[in-house]
Structure formats: C-alpha cells, structure tokens
CSV table of C-alpha atoms and ligand atoms in Angstrom, one decimal:
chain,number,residue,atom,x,y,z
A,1,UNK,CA,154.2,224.7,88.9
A,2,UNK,CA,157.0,223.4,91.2
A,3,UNK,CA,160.0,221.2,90.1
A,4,UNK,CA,160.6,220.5,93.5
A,5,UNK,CA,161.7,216.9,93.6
A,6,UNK,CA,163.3,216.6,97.3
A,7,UNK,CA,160.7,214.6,98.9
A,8,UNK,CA,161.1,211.5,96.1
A,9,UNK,CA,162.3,208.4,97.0
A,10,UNK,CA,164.7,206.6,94.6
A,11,UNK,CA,165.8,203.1,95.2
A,12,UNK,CA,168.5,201.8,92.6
A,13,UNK,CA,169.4,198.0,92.9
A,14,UNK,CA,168.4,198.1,96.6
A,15,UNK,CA,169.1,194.5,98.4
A,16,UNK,CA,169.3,193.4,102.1
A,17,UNK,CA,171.1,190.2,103.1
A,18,UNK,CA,171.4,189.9,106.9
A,19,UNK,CA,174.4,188.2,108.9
A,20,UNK,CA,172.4,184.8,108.9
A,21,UNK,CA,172.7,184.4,104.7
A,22,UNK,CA,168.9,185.2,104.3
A,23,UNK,CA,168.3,187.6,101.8
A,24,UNK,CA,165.3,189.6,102.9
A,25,UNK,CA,165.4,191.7,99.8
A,26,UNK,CA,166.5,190.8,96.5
A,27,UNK,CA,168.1,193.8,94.8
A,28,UNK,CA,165.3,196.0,93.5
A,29,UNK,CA,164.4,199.6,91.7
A,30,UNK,CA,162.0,201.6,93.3
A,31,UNK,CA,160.8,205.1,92.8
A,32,UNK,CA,158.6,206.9,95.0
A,33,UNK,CA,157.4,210.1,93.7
A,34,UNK,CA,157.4,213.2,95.5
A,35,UNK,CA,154.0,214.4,97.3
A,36,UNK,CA,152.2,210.7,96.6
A,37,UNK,CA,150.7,207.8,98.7
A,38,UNK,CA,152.5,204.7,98.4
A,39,UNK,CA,151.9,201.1,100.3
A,40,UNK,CA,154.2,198.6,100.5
A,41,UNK,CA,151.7,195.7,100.4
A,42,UNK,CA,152.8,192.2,101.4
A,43,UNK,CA,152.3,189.0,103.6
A,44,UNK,CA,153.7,188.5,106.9
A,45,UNK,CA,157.8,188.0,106.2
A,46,UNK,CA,157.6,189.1,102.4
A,47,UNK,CA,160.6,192.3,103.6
A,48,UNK,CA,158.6,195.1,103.8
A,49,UNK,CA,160.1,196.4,107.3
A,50,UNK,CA,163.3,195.4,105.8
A,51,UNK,CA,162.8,197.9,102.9
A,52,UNK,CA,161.0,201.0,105.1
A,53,UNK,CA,164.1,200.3,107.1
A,54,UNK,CA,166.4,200.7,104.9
A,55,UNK,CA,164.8,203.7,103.5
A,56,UNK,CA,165.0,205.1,107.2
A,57,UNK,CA,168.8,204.3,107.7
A,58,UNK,CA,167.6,202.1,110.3
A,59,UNK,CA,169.5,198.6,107.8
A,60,UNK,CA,171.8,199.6,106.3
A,61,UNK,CA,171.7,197.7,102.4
A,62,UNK,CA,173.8,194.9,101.0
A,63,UNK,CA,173.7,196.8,98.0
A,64,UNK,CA,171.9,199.3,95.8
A,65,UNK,CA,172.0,203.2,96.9
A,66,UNK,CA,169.1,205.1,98.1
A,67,UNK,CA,168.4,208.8,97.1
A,68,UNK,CA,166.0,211.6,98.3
A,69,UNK,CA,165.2,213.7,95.6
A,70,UNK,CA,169.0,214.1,94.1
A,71,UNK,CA,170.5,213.4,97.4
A,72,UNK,CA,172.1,210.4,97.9
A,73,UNK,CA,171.7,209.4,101.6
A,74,UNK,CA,172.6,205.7,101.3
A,75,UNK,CA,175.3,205.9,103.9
A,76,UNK,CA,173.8,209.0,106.3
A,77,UNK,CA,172.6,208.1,109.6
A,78,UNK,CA,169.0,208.2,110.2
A,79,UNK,CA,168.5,211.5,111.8
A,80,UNK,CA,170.4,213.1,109.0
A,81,UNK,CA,167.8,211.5,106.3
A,82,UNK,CA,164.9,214.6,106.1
A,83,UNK,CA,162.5,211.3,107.2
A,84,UNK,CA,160.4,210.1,110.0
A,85,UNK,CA,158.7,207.3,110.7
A,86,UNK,CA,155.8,206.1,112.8
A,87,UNK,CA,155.8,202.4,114.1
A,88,UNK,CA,152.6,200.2,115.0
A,89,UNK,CA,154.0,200.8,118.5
A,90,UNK,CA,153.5,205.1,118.6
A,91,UNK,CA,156.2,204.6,121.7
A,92,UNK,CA,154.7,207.9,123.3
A,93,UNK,CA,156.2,208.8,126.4
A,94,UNK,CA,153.9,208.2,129.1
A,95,UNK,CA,154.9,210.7,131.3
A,96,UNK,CA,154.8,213.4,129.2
A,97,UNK,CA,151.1,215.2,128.3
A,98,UNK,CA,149.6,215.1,124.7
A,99,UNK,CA,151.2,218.9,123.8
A,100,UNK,CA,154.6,217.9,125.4
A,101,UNK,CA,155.1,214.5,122.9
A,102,UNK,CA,154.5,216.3,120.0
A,103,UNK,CA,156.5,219.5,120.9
A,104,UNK,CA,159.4,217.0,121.5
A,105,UNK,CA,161.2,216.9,118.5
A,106,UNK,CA,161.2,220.7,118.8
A,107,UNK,CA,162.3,221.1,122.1
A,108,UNK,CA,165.1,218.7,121.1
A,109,UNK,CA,166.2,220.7,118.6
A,110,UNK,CA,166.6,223.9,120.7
A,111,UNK,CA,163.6,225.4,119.3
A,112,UNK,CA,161.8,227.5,122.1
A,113,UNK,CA,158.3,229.2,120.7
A,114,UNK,CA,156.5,225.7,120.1
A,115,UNK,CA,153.4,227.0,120.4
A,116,UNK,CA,151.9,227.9,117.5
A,117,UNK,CA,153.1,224.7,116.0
A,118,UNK,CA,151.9,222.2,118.4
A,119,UNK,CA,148.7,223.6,118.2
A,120,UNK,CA,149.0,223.6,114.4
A,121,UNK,CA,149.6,219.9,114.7
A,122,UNK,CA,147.2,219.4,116.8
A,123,UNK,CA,144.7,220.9,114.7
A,124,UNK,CA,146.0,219.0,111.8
A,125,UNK,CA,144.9,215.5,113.6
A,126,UNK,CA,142.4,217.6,115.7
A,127,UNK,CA,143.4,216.7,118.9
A,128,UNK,CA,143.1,220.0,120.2
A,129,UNK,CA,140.6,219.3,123.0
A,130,UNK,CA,143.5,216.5,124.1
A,131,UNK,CA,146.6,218.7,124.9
A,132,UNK,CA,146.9,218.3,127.9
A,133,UNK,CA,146.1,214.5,128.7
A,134,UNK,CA,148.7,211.4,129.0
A,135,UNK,CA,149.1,209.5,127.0
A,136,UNK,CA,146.9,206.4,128.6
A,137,UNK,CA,144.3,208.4,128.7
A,138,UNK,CA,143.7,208.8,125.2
A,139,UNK,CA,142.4,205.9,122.7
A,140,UNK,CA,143.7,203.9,120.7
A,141,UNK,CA,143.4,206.0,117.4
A,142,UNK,CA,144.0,209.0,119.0
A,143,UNK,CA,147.6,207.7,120.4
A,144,UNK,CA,147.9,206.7,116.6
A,145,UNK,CA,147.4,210.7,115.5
A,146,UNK,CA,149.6,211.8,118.5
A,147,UNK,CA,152.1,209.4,116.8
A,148,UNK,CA,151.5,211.1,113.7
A,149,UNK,CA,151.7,214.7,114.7
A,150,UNK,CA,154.7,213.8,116.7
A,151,UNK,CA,156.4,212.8,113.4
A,152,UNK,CA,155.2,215.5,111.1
A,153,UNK,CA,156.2,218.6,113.5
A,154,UNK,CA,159.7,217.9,112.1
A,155,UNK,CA,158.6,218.4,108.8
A,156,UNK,CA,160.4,215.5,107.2
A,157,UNK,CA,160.2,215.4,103.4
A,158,UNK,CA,159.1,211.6,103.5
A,159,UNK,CA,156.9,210.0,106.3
A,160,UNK,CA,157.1,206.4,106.6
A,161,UNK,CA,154.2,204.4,108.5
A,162,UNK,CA,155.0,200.4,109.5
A,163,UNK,CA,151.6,198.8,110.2
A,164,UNK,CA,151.1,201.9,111.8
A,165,UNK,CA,146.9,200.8,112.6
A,166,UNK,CA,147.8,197.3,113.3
A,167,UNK,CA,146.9,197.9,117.3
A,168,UNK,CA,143.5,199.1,116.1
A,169,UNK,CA,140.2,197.4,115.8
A,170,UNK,CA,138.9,196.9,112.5
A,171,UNK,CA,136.4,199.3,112.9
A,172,UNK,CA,138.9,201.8,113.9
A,173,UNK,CA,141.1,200.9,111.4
A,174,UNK,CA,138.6,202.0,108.5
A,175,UNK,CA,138.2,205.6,110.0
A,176,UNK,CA,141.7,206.0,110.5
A,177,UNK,CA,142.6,205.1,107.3
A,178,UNK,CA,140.1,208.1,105.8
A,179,UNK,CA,142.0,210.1,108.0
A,180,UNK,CA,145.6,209.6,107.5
A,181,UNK,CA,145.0,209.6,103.8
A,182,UNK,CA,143.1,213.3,104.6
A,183,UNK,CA,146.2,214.2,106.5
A,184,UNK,CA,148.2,213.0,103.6
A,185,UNK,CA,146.3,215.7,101.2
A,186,UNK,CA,146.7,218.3,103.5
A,187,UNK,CA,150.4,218.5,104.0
A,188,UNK,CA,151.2,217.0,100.9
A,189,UNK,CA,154.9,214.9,101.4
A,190,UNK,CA,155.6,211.9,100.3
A,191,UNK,CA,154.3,209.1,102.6
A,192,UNK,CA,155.3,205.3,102.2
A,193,UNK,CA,153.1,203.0,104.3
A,194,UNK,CA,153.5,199.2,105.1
A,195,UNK,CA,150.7,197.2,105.5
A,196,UNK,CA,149.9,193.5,105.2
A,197,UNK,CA,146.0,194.5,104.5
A,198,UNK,CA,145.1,194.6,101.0
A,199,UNK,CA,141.8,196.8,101.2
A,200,UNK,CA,144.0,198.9,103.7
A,201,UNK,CA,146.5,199.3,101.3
A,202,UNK,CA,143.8,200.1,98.2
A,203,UNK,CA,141.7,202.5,99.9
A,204,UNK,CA,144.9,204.7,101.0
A,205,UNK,CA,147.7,205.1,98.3
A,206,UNK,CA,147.9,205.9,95.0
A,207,UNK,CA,150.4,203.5,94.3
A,208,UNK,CA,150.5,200.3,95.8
A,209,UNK,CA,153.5,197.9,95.2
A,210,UNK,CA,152.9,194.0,96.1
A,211,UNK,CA,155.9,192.4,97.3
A,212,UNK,CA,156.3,188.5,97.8
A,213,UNK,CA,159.2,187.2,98.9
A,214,UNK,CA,161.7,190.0,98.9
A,215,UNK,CA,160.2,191.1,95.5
A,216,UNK,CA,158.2,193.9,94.3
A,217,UNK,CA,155.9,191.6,92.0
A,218,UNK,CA,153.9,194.2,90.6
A,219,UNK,CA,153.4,197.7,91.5
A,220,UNK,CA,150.6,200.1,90.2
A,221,UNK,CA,147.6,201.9,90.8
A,222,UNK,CA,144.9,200.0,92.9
A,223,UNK,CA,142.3,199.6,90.5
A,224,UNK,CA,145.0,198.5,87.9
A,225,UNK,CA,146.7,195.9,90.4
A,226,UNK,CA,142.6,194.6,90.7
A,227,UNK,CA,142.0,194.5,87.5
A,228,UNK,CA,145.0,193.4,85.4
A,229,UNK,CA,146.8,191.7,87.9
A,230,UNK,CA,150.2,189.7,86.0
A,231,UNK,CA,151.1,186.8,88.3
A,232,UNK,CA,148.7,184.4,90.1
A,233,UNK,CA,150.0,185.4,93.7
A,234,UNK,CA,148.5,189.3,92.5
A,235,UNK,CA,145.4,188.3,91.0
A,236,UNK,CA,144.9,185.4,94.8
A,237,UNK,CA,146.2,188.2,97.5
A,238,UNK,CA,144.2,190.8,96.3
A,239,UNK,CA,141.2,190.1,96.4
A,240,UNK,CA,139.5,186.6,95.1
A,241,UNK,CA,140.3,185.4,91.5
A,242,UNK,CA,139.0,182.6,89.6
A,243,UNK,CA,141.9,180.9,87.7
A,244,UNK,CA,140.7,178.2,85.1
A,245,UNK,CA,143.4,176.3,82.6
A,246,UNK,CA,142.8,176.8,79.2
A,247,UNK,CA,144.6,176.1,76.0
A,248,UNK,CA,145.6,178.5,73.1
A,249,UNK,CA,143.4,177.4,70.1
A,250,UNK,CA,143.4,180.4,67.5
A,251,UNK,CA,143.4,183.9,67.3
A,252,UNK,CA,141.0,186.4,65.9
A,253,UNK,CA,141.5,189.7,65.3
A,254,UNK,CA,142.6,191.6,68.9
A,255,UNK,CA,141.3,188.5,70.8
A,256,UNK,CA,142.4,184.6,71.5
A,257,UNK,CA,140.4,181.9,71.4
A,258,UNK,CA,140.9,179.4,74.2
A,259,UNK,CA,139.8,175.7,75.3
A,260,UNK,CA,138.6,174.9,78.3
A,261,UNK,CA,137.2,171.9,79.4
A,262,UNK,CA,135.3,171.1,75.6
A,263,UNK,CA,133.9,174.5,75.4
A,264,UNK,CA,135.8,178.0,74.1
A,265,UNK,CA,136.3,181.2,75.8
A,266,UNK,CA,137.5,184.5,74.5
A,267,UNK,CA,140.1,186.6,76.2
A,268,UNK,CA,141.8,190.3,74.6
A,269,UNK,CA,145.0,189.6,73.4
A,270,UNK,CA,145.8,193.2,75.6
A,271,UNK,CA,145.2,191.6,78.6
A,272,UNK,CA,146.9,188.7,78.8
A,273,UNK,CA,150.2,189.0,80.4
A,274,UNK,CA,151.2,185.0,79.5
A,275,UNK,CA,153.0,184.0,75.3
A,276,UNK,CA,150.5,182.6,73.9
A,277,UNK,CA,151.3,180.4,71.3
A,278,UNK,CA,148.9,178.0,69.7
A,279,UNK,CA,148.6,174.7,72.1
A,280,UNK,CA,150.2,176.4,74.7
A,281,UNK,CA,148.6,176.8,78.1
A,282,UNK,CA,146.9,179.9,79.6
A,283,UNK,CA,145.5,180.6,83.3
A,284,UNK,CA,142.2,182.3,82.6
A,285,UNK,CA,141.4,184.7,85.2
A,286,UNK,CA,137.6,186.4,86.3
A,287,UNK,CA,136.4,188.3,89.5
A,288,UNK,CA,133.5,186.9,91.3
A,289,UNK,CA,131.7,189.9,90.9
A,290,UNK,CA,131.8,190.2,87.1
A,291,UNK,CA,130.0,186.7,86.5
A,292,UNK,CA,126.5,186.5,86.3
A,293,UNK,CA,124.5,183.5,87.1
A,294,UNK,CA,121.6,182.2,84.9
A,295,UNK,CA,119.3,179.1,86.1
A,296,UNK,CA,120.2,176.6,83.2
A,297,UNK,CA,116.5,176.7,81.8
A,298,UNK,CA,116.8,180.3,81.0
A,299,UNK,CA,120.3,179.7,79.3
A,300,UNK,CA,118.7,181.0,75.6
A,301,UNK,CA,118.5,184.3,77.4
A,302,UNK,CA,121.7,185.2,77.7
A,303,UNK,CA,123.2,187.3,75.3
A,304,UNK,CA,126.0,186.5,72.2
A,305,UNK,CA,129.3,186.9,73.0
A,306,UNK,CA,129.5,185.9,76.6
A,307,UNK,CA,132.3,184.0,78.3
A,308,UNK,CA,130.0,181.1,79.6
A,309,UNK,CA,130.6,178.0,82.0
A,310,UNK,CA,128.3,175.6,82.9
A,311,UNK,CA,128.5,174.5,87.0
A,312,UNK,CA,126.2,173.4,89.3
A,313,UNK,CA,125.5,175.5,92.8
A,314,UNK,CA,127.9,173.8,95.5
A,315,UNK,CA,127.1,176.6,98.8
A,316,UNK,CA,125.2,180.1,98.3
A,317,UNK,CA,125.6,182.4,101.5
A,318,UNK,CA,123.2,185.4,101.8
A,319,UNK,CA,125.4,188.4,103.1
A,320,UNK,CA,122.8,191.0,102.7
A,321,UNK,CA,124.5,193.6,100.2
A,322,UNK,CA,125.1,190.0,97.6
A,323,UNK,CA,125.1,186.6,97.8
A,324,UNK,CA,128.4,184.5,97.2
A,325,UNK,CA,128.1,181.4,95.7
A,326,UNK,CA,130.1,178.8,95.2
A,327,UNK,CA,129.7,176.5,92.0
A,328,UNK,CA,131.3,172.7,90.6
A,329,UNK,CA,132.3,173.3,87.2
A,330,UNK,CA,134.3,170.5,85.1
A,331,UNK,CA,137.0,173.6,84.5
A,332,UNK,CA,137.4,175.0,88.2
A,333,UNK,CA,135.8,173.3,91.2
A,334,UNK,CA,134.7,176.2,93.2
A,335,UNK,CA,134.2,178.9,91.2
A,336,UNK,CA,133.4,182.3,93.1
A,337,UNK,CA,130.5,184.0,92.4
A,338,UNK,CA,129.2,187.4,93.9
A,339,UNK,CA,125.8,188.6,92.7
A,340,UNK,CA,124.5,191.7,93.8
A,341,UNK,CA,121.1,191.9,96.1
A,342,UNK,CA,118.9,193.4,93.2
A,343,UNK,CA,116.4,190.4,92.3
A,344,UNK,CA,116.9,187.3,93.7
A,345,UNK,CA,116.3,184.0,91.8
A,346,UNK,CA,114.9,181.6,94.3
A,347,UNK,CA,115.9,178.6,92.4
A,348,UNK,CA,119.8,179.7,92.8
A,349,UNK,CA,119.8,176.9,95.5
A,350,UNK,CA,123.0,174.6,95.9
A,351,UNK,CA,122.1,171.6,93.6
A,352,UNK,CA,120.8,173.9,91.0
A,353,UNK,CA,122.3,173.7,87.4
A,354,UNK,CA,123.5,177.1,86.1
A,355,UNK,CA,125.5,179.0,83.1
A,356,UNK,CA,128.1,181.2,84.5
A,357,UNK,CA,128.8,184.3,81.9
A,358,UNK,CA,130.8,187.3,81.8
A,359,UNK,CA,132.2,189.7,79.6
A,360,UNK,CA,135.6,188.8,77.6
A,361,UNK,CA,136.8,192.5,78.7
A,362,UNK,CA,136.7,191.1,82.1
A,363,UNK,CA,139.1,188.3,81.4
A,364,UNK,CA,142.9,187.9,82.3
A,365,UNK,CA,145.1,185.7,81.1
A,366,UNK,CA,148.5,184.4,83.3
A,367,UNK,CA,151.2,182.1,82.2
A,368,UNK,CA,150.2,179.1,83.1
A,369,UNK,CA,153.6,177.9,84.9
A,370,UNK,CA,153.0,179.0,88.2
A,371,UNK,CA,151.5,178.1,90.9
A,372,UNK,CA,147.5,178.8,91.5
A,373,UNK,CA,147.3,178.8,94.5
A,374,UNK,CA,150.0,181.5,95.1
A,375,UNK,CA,148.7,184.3,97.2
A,376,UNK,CA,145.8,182.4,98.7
A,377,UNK,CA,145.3,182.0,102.2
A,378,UNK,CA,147.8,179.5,103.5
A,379,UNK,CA,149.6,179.1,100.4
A,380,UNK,CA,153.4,179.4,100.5
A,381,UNK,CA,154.1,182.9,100.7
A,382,UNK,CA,151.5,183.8,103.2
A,383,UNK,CA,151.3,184.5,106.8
A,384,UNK,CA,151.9,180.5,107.7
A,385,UNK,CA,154.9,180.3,105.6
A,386,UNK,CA,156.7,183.1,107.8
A,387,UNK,CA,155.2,182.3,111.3
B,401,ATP,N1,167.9,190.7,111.8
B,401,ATP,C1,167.5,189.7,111.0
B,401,ATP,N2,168.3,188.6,110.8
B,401,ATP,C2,167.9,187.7,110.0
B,401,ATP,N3,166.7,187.6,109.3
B,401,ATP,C3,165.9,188.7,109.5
B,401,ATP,C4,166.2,189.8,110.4
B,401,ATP,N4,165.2,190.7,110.4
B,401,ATP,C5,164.3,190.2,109.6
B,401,ATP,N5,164.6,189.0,109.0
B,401,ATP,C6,163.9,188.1,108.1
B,401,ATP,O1,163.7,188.8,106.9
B,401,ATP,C7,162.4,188.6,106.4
B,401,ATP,C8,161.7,189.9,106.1
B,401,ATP,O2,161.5,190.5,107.4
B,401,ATP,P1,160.6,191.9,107.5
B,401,ATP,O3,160.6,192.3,108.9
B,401,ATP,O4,161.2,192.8,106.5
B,401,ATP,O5,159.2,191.3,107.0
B,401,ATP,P2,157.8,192.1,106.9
B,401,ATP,O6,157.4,192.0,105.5
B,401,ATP,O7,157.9,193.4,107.5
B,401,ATP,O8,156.9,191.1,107.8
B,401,ATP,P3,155.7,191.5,108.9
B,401,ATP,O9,154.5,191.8,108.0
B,401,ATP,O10,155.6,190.2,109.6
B,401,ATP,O11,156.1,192.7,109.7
B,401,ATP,C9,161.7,187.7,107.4
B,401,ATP,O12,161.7,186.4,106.9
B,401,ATP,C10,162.5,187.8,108.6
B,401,ATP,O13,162.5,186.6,109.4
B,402,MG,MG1,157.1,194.3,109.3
C-alpha cells in the first residue's frame, strides 16, 4: 500500500480575473486525486483552459493557491511544476523524426542513453514501427500519441490534456479515447483532461467535473453526474433530460407526491436536490430512455405504481438500435422518448395517443428557480453564448 500523495492536485480558493475585469474563474476548491482520470467538462468559454492553465503555471491566479501533493507550487514557474501538458495542437517539430520528438525532453535535459526509453515510450503508444518517420508523415492520431509520449518521457507526476483529440475525426476520436484512458492505466499518474464533449468526457475519467461559467457546477462520477444530476444546466448538457413543473402536494413515507398538470407523480424524497415544501414548485426530471410507451388502448396494462403521462406522438425517428420519439403532453411539449429496437408497436405513429410511464426511482427533482433550458443546445451558457 502506498501513501504516496505527490501526483494530487489541490486547488484551494483558486480564481482567475484577467487585465480586461472578466473573471474567467470564480474562486473555487478542487481536488484531484493522485493516480485518477479527471475531465474538466464544459462549453465553449465556461474557463476550463483557464483552470488547466493555471494548474500548469502557464496564468498565474488572482487568488487561491495550488498544491501538488503537499507542495505548494502556486508561484513556481512552469517547468519547475513535476507537470506536462499536451495541447490540441501536439506542436511536433517537423523537422525532427518520430524517435527524435520524443527523446527531446531528454536530450534537453543532458540525459545521453535515450534509448531504452524512447523505445519504451514508443511501445507504450506503440508507435514502434514509426520511429523513424516525420512528423507529416504520420496520421492524425498517431501525431496525437507522439504528443503523448513526448509528454510522458519526463515523467511528470500530473499530465494535463486540453482538447487534446479536437483535430480528430469522430471516428478517430472514439479509438483514441480507449487508448489514452489504456495509457492512463498503464502508467498510472494523475491525468486532468479538458474537453467540451460530454460522452468524451464519460467514457474517459473517473471523475468528471462540469463547469459553467467559471464554476465547477457539479463534479462526480459519470454515471452519478447522469443519473442524479442537481441543476438543470447538468441534467440539459449531459445528455437529454425531460424537465416537467410540478407542485409539492404531500409526502408519504420516503417519497413526495407531486402535481402536474391534474394528474400526481411520485418522486424519492433522496433524490431530489430542490426544498420541498408543500405548494412549492419542483422541476421533475426523467431520461428518455427510462420511459416506456404504451398505445392508450392498452393503458390497463401497465403496471401500479408507475409515474405516468398521457401525450400524443408528435415525430418518431427509426435509428436502428431505438426509435426516439417525440410526444405533446399538457405538462411538457416534447417529451423525449427512446425505446429500444425489441418489438415494435406499429401503431406508435405520430398522431397516436399514448401513456408515458416510468419508474419513480428514475425521477429527479430540481429547484424549480432556474432556468430549463440551461445547458441545452444554444441556451446561454453554450457554445453561441461564447462565440
Ligand atoms: N487573456 C484573456 N483576457 C481576457 N479574457 C480572456 C483571456 N483568455 C481567456 N479569456 C476569456 O475567459 C473565458 C474562459 O476562457 P477559457 O479559454 O478558459 O475557456 P475554455 O472553457 O477553455 O473554452 P474553449 O472550450 O473554447 O477552449 C472566455 O470567455 C475567454 O474569452
Ligand atoms: Mg479551452
């Protein structure tokens, strides 16, 4: 068992304000635990460079200290700070063959037996067969693991990645993702990677904490940020959310009872996140993909104890692995709904009546004084707002 702690990364009342008055990042506590994955998840603008570069020593902060492990290195220049980092640009040097970039911090150092580590490195992001190429002639993943090797031959304690598969293609994107996160296992430090791509962000890290605005708005594992998301911009950005407004009726036992548009639904007290005081407001929240759709003539099927809505079908597109619907309901007007390609009911046409039902485990509640949109596609916050 080690105690090593050198590779963690402690923010403590961190904020950035530049020259202009704009503060980037509000002052903020962040801990990054040795050996772990971490994303920085976030729309376009939301101070997510701003943060990597102040972790880097590349801005310095307005306030706040930063620490690795017990060390604080708030005021040591960057190539003092046991970091590296690894831009969306890789900023290989063209001239110089495959081997030769990553050997470069090595050389640089005065170190003269490279060997055996390059070709470690190389083996690490198996590049093996590529020593000896330029840059140029390599593609555009492989540049990205040239990158990679480049930063981890100085074996920093912390590895910081800024969009670093932005220049990729999607598909591209997905493998290098697996394999990053693979490389991640096998040396085991502490990498913190920025990304504005919500499924890039979920299938890499451990921890992912969503920013908006200059603020960390909720940080946690992905599956918990998906399913117990606390604010409205959480429960839009990742992924799709259905957000209905209800009002507090009564309690019973570990649940409340809600109104919404003339029928009741029952959320766990656990997993609401809003005070809920009789006649107070709730948002209700569901994911598309835990609401199943019943043709209204078979409504006496479904069982007791369901959350149910009644809608009509607005738009149903076929995707092959589901089918998305859309559906009018007096409480939300287009309701998401993703039902998985295992028997299809031909009458789910748009026009048709339906009963939309779900589990009361799979409910949310938010406080109702926000904004619903936040988070959503060209909502304040969002790419637009920044551009
Ligand atoms: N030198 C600067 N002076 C003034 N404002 C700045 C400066 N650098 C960045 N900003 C502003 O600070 C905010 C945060 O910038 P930052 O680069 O951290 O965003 P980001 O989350 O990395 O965005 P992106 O996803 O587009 O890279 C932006 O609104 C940006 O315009
Ligand atoms: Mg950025």
């Amino acid at each position: 068992m080690t105690t090593d702690n050198s590779g963690d990364v402690r923010l403590t009342g961190i904020g950035k304000t530049y020259d202009n008055g704009f503060t980037a990042v509000h002052p903020m506590d962040l801990t990054v635990p040795q050996g772990s994955f971490f994303a920085l998840l976030g729309a376009s603008g939301c101070g997510k460079t701003t943060t990597l570069r102040m972790i880097a020593g590349l801005e310095e902060p307005t306030s706040g200290t930063v620490h690795l492990g017990d060390q604080d290195v708030t005021h040591l220049p960057p190539y003092k700070r046991p970091v590296n980092t690894v831009f969306q640009s890789y900023a290989l040097f063209p001239h110089l063959d495959i081997f030769e970039n990553v050997a470069f911090g090595l050389r640089r150092r005065g170190i003269k037996s490279v060997k055996k580590q390059v070709e470690d490195m190389l083996e690490l992001v198996q590049l093996q067969e590529q020593a000896r190429k330029k840059p140029h002639q390599l593609s555009g993943g492989q540049q990205q693991r040239v990158a990679v090797a480049r930063a981890l031959i100085n074996h920093p304690k912390v590895l910081l990645l800024d969009e670093p598969l932005g220049a990729l293609d999607l598909k591209l994107r997905r493998q290098m993702q697996l394999e990053l996160k693979r490389i991640q296992t096998e040396v085991g430090i502490t990498f913190v990677h920025v990304t504005h791509d919500q499924e890039e962000a979920m299938t890499m890290a451990d921890t992912v904490a969503v920013m908006n605005a200059g603020r960390v708005e909720q940080l946690g594992s992905p599956a918990d940020l998906y399913e117990n998301p606390n604010t409205t911009f959480v429960a839009n950005f990742l992924g799709t959310s259905n957000l209905i407004e209800a009002e507090v009726d009564t309690k019973n036992g570990d649940d409340i009872i809600l109104k919404a548009g003339g029928g009741k639904l029952v959320l766990p007290e656990a997993r609401c996140s809003a005070p809920t005081t009789t006649g107070g407001k709730v948002l209700v929240g569901v994911r598309p993909e835990k609401i199943s759709l019943t043709h209204a003539d078979d409504a006496g099927s479904i069982p007791e104890g369901r959350n149910r809505i009644t809608g009509k079908v607005a738009d149903a597109s076929f995707i092959g692995v589901s089918t998305q619907y859309v559906i009018d309901s007096p409480v939300c007007d287009e309701f998401a709904v993703y039902v998985q390609n295992i028997e299809r009911d031909g009458r789910l046409v748009p026009g048709a009546d339906v009963v939309l039902h779900w589990s009361p485990a799979h409910t949310f509640g938010l406080d109702a004084a926000q904004s619903l949109l936040a988070g959503t596609v060209g909502s304040a916050g969002t790419e637009e707002e920044a551009a």
